[in-house]
Amino acid sequence: MNENGRPRIKLRLSVLDKVMEVLGWLLLIGIWVLTLDSYPNLPDTIPIHFNAAGKPDGFGSKWNILTLPVIASVLFIGMSILNKYPHVFNYPESITEEYALKSYTMATRLIRVLKLVLVIIFGMIVYSTLQNINGKADGLGPWFMPLTLGMIFIPIVYYLIKAMRKETTKNASF
């Protein structure tokens, strides 16, 4: 038990969890390879910001392209470290010894899914930015904003519904 009364449990990764971890790392490496491979051929000024419609509305130096893989790496590694401490997460219900394993497993899987989603989103931004620079695209496209919001919020809503159902089932058994 830790200071807030929650048990500390060493979680075992399922095959799905391991696949998501490996895929996330491979995609993160892919973002770096794509960015570093393209960097020497970039013009001095590139689009660095896109509006809600996906059109470029900010421009800057080509070194700005490096901020995308840096941010993706910091988020991915930070979330990986955080995921090792599920007992410190904020949960929609009280964590007891009886439900700790299930709650921690669901929460760490949500973090794993969000890590993968973030790497995919940053990869899409890098790829789309490079396509814009090369004249093969005009902006990110109108689909980009709704797609990314859906990729982020659908797993969160799914997790919250699943967590609340567990809470309802737990209370109904008393």
Short mmCIF file of C-alpha atoms in Angstrom, two decimals:
data_model
loop_
_atom_site.label_atom_id
_atom_site.label_comp_id
_atom_site.label_asym_id
_atom_site.label_seq_id
_atom_site.Cartn_x
_atom_site.Cartn_y
_atom_site.Cartn_z
CA MET A 1 0.00 0.00 0.00
CA ASN A 2 1.15 3.54 -0.67
CA GLU A 3 0.38 6.75 1.22
CA ASN A 4 -3.10 7.11 -0.31
CA GLY A 5 -4.08 3.57 0.67
CA ARG A 6 -3.81 2.09 -2.80
CA PRO A 7 -2.04 -1.21 -3.31
CA ARG A 8 1.13 -1.34 -5.39
CA ILE A 9 0.87 -4.14 -7.93
CA LYS A 10 3.38 -5.25 -10.54
CA LEU A 11 1.31 -5.61 -13.71
CA ARG A 12 2.06 -8.19 -16.35
CA LEU A 13 1.79 -7.00 -19.91
CA SER A 14 -0.57 -8.90 -22.16
CA VAL A 15 0.36 -9.67 -25.76
CA LEU A 16 -1.78 -6.70 -26.85
CA ASP A 17 0.08 -4.42 -24.42
CA LYS A 18 3.45 -5.62 -25.71
CA VAL A 19 2.37 -5.13 -29.33
CA MET A 20 1.21 -1.57 -28.59
CA GLU A 21 4.51 -0.78 -26.84
CA VAL A 22 6.66 -2.13 -29.67
CA LEU A 23 4.48 -0.47 -32.33
CA GLY A 24 4.69 2.85 -30.47
CA TRP A 25 8.49 2.70 -30.27
CA LEU A 26 8.76 1.71 -33.94
CA LEU A 27 6.51 4.58 -35.00
CA LEU A 28 8.48 7.02 -32.84
CA ILE A 29 11.71 5.85 -34.46
CA GLY A 30 9.99 6.16 -37.85
CA ILE A 31 9.11 9.80 -37.13
CA TRP A 32 12.75 10.54 -36.32
CA VAL A 33 14.03 8.73 -39.42
CA LEU A 34 11.54 10.50 -41.69
CA THR A 35 12.34 13.90 -40.18
CA LEU A 36 16.13 13.53 -40.16
CA ASP A 37 16.17 12.01 -43.64
CA SER A 38 14.11 14.90 -45.04
CA TYR A 39 15.82 17.70 -43.11
CA PRO A 40 18.77 18.39 -45.49
CA ASN A 41 16.40 18.84 -48.45
CA LEU A 42 13.98 21.22 -46.73
CA PRO A 43 13.72 24.85 -47.81
CA ASP A 44 14.78 27.50 -45.30
CA THR A 45 11.14 28.40 -44.53
CA ILE A 46 8.50 25.76 -43.86
CA PRO A 47 4.91 25.71 -42.55
CA ILE A 48 5.01 25.31 -38.76
CA HIS A 49 1.37 25.89 -37.85
CA PHE A 50 -1.94 24.91 -39.40
CA ASN A 51 -5.37 26.41 -38.66
CA ALA A 52 -8.47 24.40 -37.74
CA ALA A 53 -9.26 23.90 -41.44
CA GLY A 54 -5.82 22.35 -41.92
CA LYS A 55 -4.34 25.23 -43.93
CA PRO A 56 -0.84 26.51 -43.09
CA ASP A 57 -1.02 29.85 -41.29
CA GLY A 58 2.39 30.09 -39.68
CA PHE A 59 5.86 29.73 -41.17
CA GLY A 60 9.29 29.40 -39.67
CA SER A 61 12.79 28.07 -40.05
CA LYS A 62 13.31 24.52 -41.22
CA TRP A 63 14.79 23.52 -37.85
CA ASN A 64 11.25 23.85 -36.45
CA ILE A 65 10.42 20.48 -38.05
CA LEU A 66 12.62 18.92 -35.35
CA THR A 67 10.26 20.10 -32.62
CA LEU A 68 7.64 17.56 -33.70
CA PRO A 69 9.71 14.42 -33.02
CA VAL A 70 11.13 16.03 -29.87
CA ILE A 71 7.66 16.70 -28.45
CA ALA A 72 6.45 13.26 -29.53
CA SER A 73 9.46 11.66 -27.80
CA VAL A 74 9.03 13.64 -24.57
CA LEU A 75 5.32 12.76 -24.41
CA PHE A 76 5.86 9.11 -25.29
CA ILE A 77 8.73 8.58 -22.83
CA GLY A 78 7.00 10.61 -20.11
CA MET A 79 3.81 8.59 -20.46
CA SER A 80 5.86 5.36 -20.47
CA ILE A 81 7.45 6.34 -17.16
CA LEU A 82 4.11 7.42 -15.69
CA ASN A 83 2.56 4.11 -16.73
CA LYS A 84 4.87 2.28 -14.31
CA TYR A 85 3.05 3.91 -11.37
CA PRO A 86 -0.68 3.23 -11.82
CA HIS A 87 -1.27 3.60 -8.07
CA VAL A 88 -0.76 7.38 -8.41
CA PHE A 89 -3.30 7.86 -11.22
CA ASN A 90 -6.59 9.66 -10.66
CA TYR A 91 -9.46 7.14 -10.85
CA PRO A 92 -13.22 7.72 -11.08
CA GLU A 93 -13.71 5.30 -8.16
CA SER A 94 -11.98 4.22 -4.96
CA ILE A 95 -9.25 1.66 -5.50
CA THR A 96 -9.45 -1.31 -3.20
CA GLU A 97 -7.26 -4.40 -3.03
CA GLU A 98 -10.13 -6.33 -4.63
CA TYR A 99 -10.38 -4.12 -7.76
CA ALA A 100 -6.84 -2.77 -8.00
CA LEU A 101 -5.59 -5.21 -10.64
CA LYS A 102 -8.52 -4.58 -12.98
CA SER A 103 -8.46 -0.79 -12.46
CA TYR A 104 -4.70 -0.53 -12.93
CA THR A 105 -4.78 -2.76 -15.99
CA MET A 106 -7.54 -0.69 -17.63
CA ALA A 107 -5.82 2.61 -16.80
CA THR A 108 -2.38 1.54 -18.02
CA ARG A 109 -3.91 0.20 -21.22
CA LEU A 110 -5.62 3.55 -21.78
CA ILE A 111 -2.26 5.32 -21.36
CA ARG A 112 -0.69 2.84 -23.78
CA VAL A 113 -3.42 3.48 -26.37
CA LEU A 114 -3.05 7.25 -25.94
CA LYS A 115 0.74 6.99 -26.35
CA LEU A 116 0.22 5.13 -29.61
CA VAL A 117 -2.40 7.65 -30.75
CA LEU A 118 -0.10 10.59 -29.98
CA VAL A 119 2.75 9.06 -31.95
CA ILE A 120 0.40 8.40 -34.87
CA ILE A 121 -0.85 12.00 -34.76
CA PHE A 122 2.67 13.44 -34.63
CA GLY A 123 3.67 11.12 -37.47
CA MET A 124 0.74 12.35 -39.55
CA ILE A 125 1.72 15.97 -38.86
CA VAL A 126 5.34 15.37 -39.89
CA TYR A 127 4.30 13.48 -43.01
CA SER A 128 1.67 16.07 -43.97
CA THR A 129 4.08 18.94 -43.36
CA LEU A 130 6.64 17.30 -45.63
CA GLN A 131 3.94 16.69 -48.26
CA ASN A 132 3.01 20.40 -48.08
CA ILE A 133 6.63 21.45 -48.45
CA ASN A 134 7.03 19.22 -51.50
CA GLY A 135 3.86 20.62 -53.09
CA LYS A 136 2.03 17.29 -52.92
CA ALA A 137 -0.63 18.55 -50.48
CA ASP A 138 -2.32 21.79 -49.55
CA GLY A 139 -2.61 21.79 -45.76
CA LEU A 140 -3.47 18.95 -43.45
CA GLY A 141 -6.93 18.52 -44.90
CA PRO A 142 -10.35 19.13 -43.36
CA TRP A 143 -10.40 15.59 -41.94
CA PHE A 144 -7.33 16.10 -39.75
CA MET A 145 -8.92 17.90 -36.78
CA PRO A 146 -12.00 15.64 -36.39
CA LEU A 147 -9.87 12.54 -36.90
CA THR A 148 -7.31 13.48 -34.26
CA LEU A 149 -9.96 14.55 -31.76
CA GLY A 150 -11.76 11.24 -32.30
CA MET A 151 -8.53 9.27 -31.93
CA ILE A 152 -7.91 10.95 -28.57
CA PHE A 153 -11.39 11.16 -27.06
CA ILE A 154 -12.94 7.85 -28.18
CA PRO A 155 -10.49 5.75 -26.08
CA ILE A 156 -10.97 8.09 -23.09
CA VAL A 157 -14.77 7.90 -23.26
CA TYR A 158 -14.57 4.11 -23.73
CA TYR A 159 -12.36 3.81 -20.64
CA LEU A 160 -14.63 6.03 -18.52
CA ILE A 161 -17.74 4.07 -19.54
CA LYS A 162 -16.00 0.79 -18.78
CA ALA A 163 -14.74 2.11 -15.43
CA MET A 164 -18.20 3.40 -14.48
CA ARG A 165 -19.83 0.08 -15.41
CA LYS A 166 -17.39 -1.65 -13.10
CA GLU A 167 -18.32 0.82 -10.35
CA THR A 168 -22.06 0.23 -10.94
CA THR A 169 -21.58 -3.53 -10.89
CA LYS A 170 -19.52 -3.31 -7.72
CA ASN A 171 -22.17 -1.20 -5.94
CA ALA A 172 -25.01 -3.44 -7.13
CA SER A 173 -23.42 -6.46 -5.48
CA PHE A 174 -23.77 -4.96 -2.00
#
